[in-house]
């Protein structure tokens, strides 16, 4: 059995009702409950929580799945507060022991004191920005990816505590040009590819078929 800890960071605040990330979280829970071999726990950062209980969920998990919108190019403040409180409570209690450095040479080994080694995490984000804002020359993010740009520090945070990344998925233009049905289908395929052997085999078969078709067109 693989233990999956799902965190809904879709904060209800201002004009945001958090509905998109609530929907994605619901799809995640349904996916793992429909397939054998998974135990699931979930946290909604809008609900009251005990940081020590949340620490225990991180320690229990084989995989942590984060769902978050991006506000002003950062995590929502409620989700950031959750991380601050829970990770602080997890010091020497299963999340991290230290920053990894030793007194004899404090210039090296920073970020190696995590206690969650051997575990993984997966991140999804949702944006008002279209994907082209990240990919086209001259557009706002200067052809920097979500993971190497706005979410770089989030990924390093997870590395600091020892978690290893699984493939990310980012949802774009969810306010002005929402394609919810397509996003949901894409996310379900992503879950199958990452977590199910059958999904991986199907993806490989699809790629092989695509290559054969391309070769046929080239040869003819």
mmCIF file of C-alpha atoms in Angstrom:
data_model
loop_
_atom_site.group_PDB
_atom_site.id
_atom_site.type_symbol
_atom_site.label_atom_id
_atom_site.label_comp_id
_atom_site.label_asym_id
_atom_site.label_seq_id
_atom_site.Cartn_x
_atom_site.Cartn_y
_atom_site.Cartn_z
ATOM 1 C CA UNK A 1 0.000 0.000 0.000
ATOM 2 C CA UNK A 2 1.217 3.492 -0.866
ATOM 3 C CA UNK A 3 0.281 6.354 1.464
ATOM 4 C CA UNK A 4 -0.888 9.526 -0.294
ATOM 5 C CA UNK A 5 -1.256 12.845 1.532
ATOM 6 C CA UNK A 6 -3.243 15.429 -0.445
ATOM 7 C CA UNK A 7 -3.138 19.136 0.461
ATOM 8 C CA UNK A 8 -5.700 21.551 -0.949
ATOM 9 C CA UNK A 9 -3.993 24.955 -0.810
ATOM 10 C CA UNK A 10 -6.828 26.689 -2.677
ATOM 11 C CA UNK A 11 -7.555 29.433 -0.179
ATOM 12 C CA UNK A 12 -10.987 31.052 0.069
ATOM 13 C CA UNK A 13 -10.198 34.780 0.134
ATOM 14 C CA UNK A 14 -11.370 37.949 -1.582
ATOM 15 C CA UNK A 15 -12.925 37.133 -4.938
ATOM 16 C CA UNK A 16 -11.524 33.580 -4.865
ATOM 17 C CA UNK A 17 -13.816 30.812 -3.697
ATOM 18 C CA UNK A 18 -11.146 28.157 -4.141
ATOM 19 C CA UNK A 19 -13.476 26.132 -6.338
ATOM 20 C CA UNK A 20 -10.995 25.082 -9.002
ATOM 21 C CA UNK A 21 -8.496 23.566 -6.566
ATOM 22 C CA UNK A 22 -11.346 22.022 -4.573
ATOM 23 C CA UNK A 23 -12.427 20.319 -7.806
ATOM 24 C CA UNK A 24 -8.907 19.109 -8.573
ATOM 25 C CA UNK A 25 -8.532 17.856 -4.992
ATOM 26 C CA UNK A 26 -11.797 15.950 -5.306
ATOM 27 C CA UNK A 27 -10.582 14.308 -8.521
ATOM 28 C CA UNK A 28 -7.341 13.319 -6.785
ATOM 29 C CA UNK A 29 -9.183 11.714 -3.875
ATOM 30 C CA UNK A 30 -11.589 9.877 -6.177
ATOM 31 C CA UNK A 31 -8.701 8.585 -8.296
ATOM 32 C CA UNK A 32 -6.850 6.998 -5.379
ATOM 33 C CA UNK A 33 -10.001 5.653 -3.759
ATOM 34 C CA UNK A 34 -11.007 3.999 -7.033
ATOM 35 C CA UNK A 35 -7.709 2.138 -7.376
ATOM 36 C CA UNK A 36 -6.386 -0.533 -5.057
ATOM 37 C CA UNK A 37 -3.083 -0.116 -3.298
ATOM 38 C CA UNK A 38 -3.458 3.411 -1.923
ATOM 39 C CA UNK A 39 -4.255 4.907 1.466
ATOM 40 C CA UNK A 40 -5.268 8.570 1.402
ATOM 41 C CA UNK A 41 -5.367 11.443 3.860
ATOM 42 C CA UNK A 42 -6.326 15.012 2.984
ATOM 43 C CA UNK A 43 -5.999 18.506 4.425
ATOM 44 C CA UNK A 44 -7.853 21.634 3.342
ATOM 45 C CA UNK A 45 -5.866 24.639 4.516
ATOM 46 C CA UNK A 46 -9.129 26.576 4.987
ATOM 47 C CA UNK A 47 -10.184 24.230 7.789
ATOM 48 C CA UNK A 48 -8.794 24.370 11.345
ATOM 49 C CA UNK A 49 -5.746 22.147 11.765
ATOM 50 C CA UNK A 50 -3.277 21.057 14.408
ATOM 51 C CA UNK A 51 0.317 21.475 13.166
ATOM 52 C CA UNK A 52 1.456 18.357 15.027
ATOM 53 C CA UNK A 53 -1.261 16.279 13.359
ATOM 54 C CA UNK A 54 -0.155 17.665 10.014
ATOM 55 C CA UNK A 55 3.464 16.741 10.776
ATOM 56 C CA UNK A 56 2.305 13.173 11.364
ATOM 57 C CA UNK A 57 0.636 13.165 7.928
ATOM 58 C CA UNK A 58 3.886 14.215 6.235
ATOM 59 C CA UNK A 59 5.804 11.516 8.111
ATOM 60 C CA UNK A 60 3.132 8.926 7.229
ATOM 61 C CA UNK A 61 3.045 9.770 3.532
ATOM 62 C CA UNK A 62 4.954 8.096 0.735
ATOM 63 C CA UNK A 63 3.768 10.849 -1.613
ATOM 64 C CA UNK A 64 2.595 14.382 -0.804
ATOM 65 C CA UNK A 65 0.380 16.028 -3.423
ATOM 66 C CA UNK A 66 0.092 19.801 -3.304
ATOM 67 C CA UNK A 67 -2.724 21.637 -5.096
ATOM 68 C CA UNK A 68 -2.401 25.409 -5.085
ATOM 69 C CA UNK A 69 -3.358 28.502 -6.995
ATOM 70 C CA UNK A 70 -0.645 31.101 -7.541
ATOM 71 C CA UNK A 71 -1.430 34.565 -6.199
ATOM 72 C CA UNK A 72 0.871 37.427 -7.102
ATOM 73 C CA UNK A 73 3.417 34.830 -8.272
ATOM 74 C CA UNK A 74 3.548 33.122 -4.855
ATOM 75 C CA UNK A 75 1.576 30.731 -2.667
ATOM 76 C CA UNK A 76 -1.632 32.083 -1.105
ATOM 77 C CA UNK A 77 -0.888 33.485 2.344
ATOM 78 C CA UNK A 78 -3.002 30.818 4.066
ATOM 79 C CA UNK A 79 -1.054 28.026 2.405
ATOM 80 C CA UNK A 80 2.247 29.739 3.189
ATOM 81 C CA UNK A 81 1.184 30.035 6.826
ATOM 82 C CA UNK A 82 0.329 26.328 6.838
ATOM 83 C CA UNK A 83 3.824 25.479 5.574
ATOM 84 C CA UNK A 84 5.471 27.805 8.113
ATOM 85 C CA UNK A 85 3.541 26.371 11.051
ATOM 86 C CA UNK A 86 3.735 22.703 10.068
ATOM 87 C CA UNK A 87 7.367 22.620 8.989
ATOM 88 C CA UNK A 88 8.401 24.498 12.122
ATOM 89 C CA UNK A 89 6.484 21.994 14.222
ATOM 90 C CA UNK A 90 8.229 19.218 12.273
ATOM 91 C CA UNK A 91 11.721 20.268 13.348
ATOM 92 C CA UNK A 92 13.394 17.144 14.777
ATOM 93 C CA UNK A 93 9.988 15.435 14.649
ATOM 94 C CA UNK A 94 10.176 13.898 11.211
ATOM 95 C CA UNK A 95 10.262 16.726 8.656
ATOM 96 C CA UNK A 96 13.781 18.106 9.093
ATOM 97 C CA UNK A 97 16.576 17.868 11.643
ATOM 98 C CA UNK A 98 18.771 20.812 10.647
ATOM 99 C CA UNK A 99 19.970 22.713 7.608
ATOM 100 C CA UNK A 100 22.579 19.989 7.150
ATOM 101 C CA UNK A 101 25.737 22.019 7.793
ATOM 102 C CA UNK A 102 28.461 21.134 10.299
ATOM 103 C CA UNK A 103 30.342 23.559 12.530
ATOM 104 C CA UNK A 104 33.711 22.451 11.174
ATOM 105 C CA UNK A 105 32.803 23.671 7.674
ATOM 106 C CA UNK A 106 29.592 25.724 7.576
ATOM 107 C CA UNK A 107 30.054 26.653 3.911
ATOM 108 C CA UNK A 108 28.928 23.298 2.490
ATOM 109 C CA UNK A 109 26.076 20.785 2.690
ATOM 110 C CA UNK A 110 23.348 23.348 3.235
ATOM 111 C CA UNK A 111 19.917 21.804 2.652
ATOM 112 C CA UNK A 112 20.869 18.217 3.490
ATOM 113 C CA UNK A 113 19.240 17.924 6.913
ATOM 114 C CA UNK A 114 15.802 16.781 5.798
ATOM 115 C CA UNK A 115 14.106 13.747 7.341
ATOM 116 C CA UNK A 116 11.713 12.834 4.506
ATOM 117 C CA UNK A 117 14.225 11.146 2.215
ATOM 118 C CA UNK A 118 12.802 8.316 0.160
ATOM 119 C CA UNK A 119 9.444 10.091 -0.174
ATOM 120 C CA UNK A 120 8.077 12.035 -3.141
ATOM 121 C CA UNK A 121 5.826 14.992 -3.878
ATOM 122 C CA UNK A 122 3.740 16.216 -6.769
ATOM 123 C CA UNK A 123 2.676 19.805 -7.419
ATOM 124 C CA UNK A 124 -0.195 21.262 -9.409
ATOM 125 C CA UNK A 125 -0.697 25.001 -9.769
ATOM 126 C CA UNK A 126 -3.476 27.106 -11.265
ATOM 127 C CA UNK A 127 -2.980 30.460 -12.959
ATOM 128 C CA UNK A 128 -4.846 33.345 -14.481
ATOM 129 C CA UNK A 129 -1.802 33.688 -16.767
ATOM 130 C CA UNK A 130 -1.976 31.805 -20.092
ATOM 131 C CA UNK A 131 0.715 29.255 -20.804
ATOM 132 C CA UNK A 132 1.980 31.489 -23.607
ATOM 133 C CA UNK A 133 3.075 34.030 -20.978
ATOM 134 C CA UNK A 134 5.784 31.491 -20.103
ATOM 135 C CA UNK A 135 6.675 30.237 -23.563
ATOM 136 C CA UNK A 136 6.555 33.050 -26.126
ATOM 137 C CA UNK A 137 9.452 35.460 -26.720
ATOM 138 C CA UNK A 138 8.764 38.898 -25.303
ATOM 139 C CA UNK A 139 5.950 37.739 -23.033
ATOM 140 C CA UNK A 140 5.827 38.381 -19.311
ATOM 141 C CA UNK A 141 7.807 35.456 -17.857
ATOM 142 C CA UNK A 142 10.597 35.718 -20.443
ATOM 143 C CA UNK A 143 10.384 32.055 -21.507
ATOM 144 C CA UNK A 144 10.995 30.824 -17.948
ATOM 145 C CA UNK A 145 8.974 27.784 -16.910
ATOM 146 C CA UNK A 146 6.670 27.707 -13.898
ATOM 147 C CA UNK A 147 8.980 25.246 -12.154
ATOM 148 C CA UNK A 148 12.198 27.145 -12.847
ATOM 149 C CA UNK A 149 10.591 30.535 -12.194
ATOM 150 C CA UNK A 150 7.800 31.277 -9.696
ATOM 151 C CA UNK A 151 7.823 27.779 -8.159
ATOM 152 C CA UNK A 152 11.600 27.374 -7.942
ATOM 153 C CA UNK A 153 11.707 28.167 -4.213
ATOM 154 C CA UNK A 154 8.779 25.813 -3.544
ATOM 155 C CA UNK A 155 10.695 22.959 -5.156
ATOM 156 C CA UNK A 156 13.821 23.807 -3.148
ATOM 157 C CA UNK A 157 11.727 23.839 0.027
ATOM 158 C CA UNK A 158 10.708 20.256 -0.663
ATOM 159 C CA UNK A 159 14.302 19.304 -1.461
ATOM 160 C CA UNK A 160 15.356 20.838 1.858
ATOM 161 C CA UNK A 161 13.187 18.353 3.789
ATOM 162 C CA UNK A 162 14.255 15.433 1.578
ATOM 163 C CA UNK A 163 11.288 15.042 -0.771
ATOM 164 C CA UNK A 164 11.904 14.097 -4.410
ATOM 165 C CA UNK A 165 9.760 15.594 -7.209
ATOM 166 C CA UNK A 166 7.270 13.803 -9.395
ATOM 167 C CA UNK A 167 6.161 15.422 -12.678
ATOM 168 C CA UNK A 168 4.233 18.645 -12.148
ATOM 169 C CA UNK A 169 1.081 19.829 -13.886
ATOM 170 C CA UNK A 170 0.072 23.464 -14.306
ATOM 171 C CA UNK A 171 -3.361 24.811 -15.221
ATOM 172 C CA UNK A 172 -3.373 28.113 -17.110
ATOM 173 C CA UNK A 173 -5.911 30.799 -17.939
ATOM 174 C CA UNK A 174 -8.454 29.433 -15.455
ATOM 175 C CA UNK A 175 -10.200 32.793 -15.011
ATOM 176 C CA UNK A 176 -10.556 34.426 -18.426
ATOM 177 C CA UNK A 177 -10.379 31.432 -20.747
ATOM 178 C CA UNK A 178 -11.179 28.390 -18.626
ATOM 179 C CA UNK A 179 -11.175 24.975 -20.298
ATOM 180 C CA UNK A 180 -12.209 23.005 -17.237
ATOM 181 C CA UNK A 181 -13.244 19.833 -19.039
ATOM 182 C CA UNK A 182 -9.951 19.644 -20.915
ATOM 183 C CA UNK A 183 -7.995 20.425 -17.753
ATOM 184 C CA UNK A 184 -9.755 17.639 -15.865
ATOM 185 C CA UNK A 185 -9.118 15.124 -18.632
ATOM 186 C CA UNK A 186 -5.474 16.161 -18.791
ATOM 187 C CA UNK A 187 -5.120 15.824 -15.036
ATOM 188 C CA UNK A 188 -6.723 12.372 -14.904
ATOM 189 C CA UNK A 189 -4.310 11.205 -17.611
ATOM 190 C CA UNK A 190 -1.436 12.709 -15.629
ATOM 191 C CA UNK A 191 -2.449 10.817 -12.479
ATOM 192 C CA UNK A 192 -2.687 7.546 -14.390
ATOM 193 C CA UNK A 193 0.692 8.082 -16.019
ATOM 194 C CA UNK A 194 2.440 8.942 -12.753
ATOM 195 C CA UNK A 195 0.805 6.471 -10.369
ATOM 196 C CA UNK A 196 -0.504 3.514 -12.354
ATOM 197 C CA UNK A 197 1.622 0.992 -14.203
ATOM 198 C CA UNK A 198 -1.150 0.591 -16.731
ATOM 199 C CA UNK A 199 -1.123 4.331 -17.272
ATOM 200 C CA UNK A 200 2.613 4.290 -17.889
ATOM 201 C CA UNK A 201 2.291 1.384 -20.293
ATOM 202 C CA UNK A 202 -0.554 3.104 -22.129
ATOM 203 C CA UNK A 203 1.461 6.306 -22.417
ATOM 204 C CA UNK A 204 4.452 4.385 -23.767
ATOM 205 C CA UNK A 205 2.230 2.552 -26.245
ATOM 206 C CA UNK A 206 0.686 5.835 -27.355
ATOM 207 C CA UNK A 207 4.149 7.335 -27.884
ATOM 208 C CA UNK A 208 5.249 4.265 -29.840
ATOM 209 C CA UNK A 209 2.159 4.489 -32.044
ATOM 210 C CA UNK A 210 2.790 8.180 -32.623
ATOM 211 C CA UNK A 211 6.380 7.435 -33.659
ATOM 212 C CA UNK A 212 5.225 4.723 -36.067
ATOM 213 C CA UNK A 213 2.695 7.090 -37.646
ATOM 214 C CA UNK A 214 5.337 9.807 -37.970
ATOM 215 C CA UNK A 215 7.748 7.324 -39.552
ATOM 216 C CA UNK A 216 5.048 6.187 -41.985
ATOM 217 C CA UNK A 217 4.423 9.781 -43.085
ATOM 218 C CA UNK A 218 8.169 10.347 -43.461
ATOM 219 C CA UNK A 219 8.658 7.199 -45.507
ATOM 220 C CA UNK A 220 5.650 7.943 -47.714
#
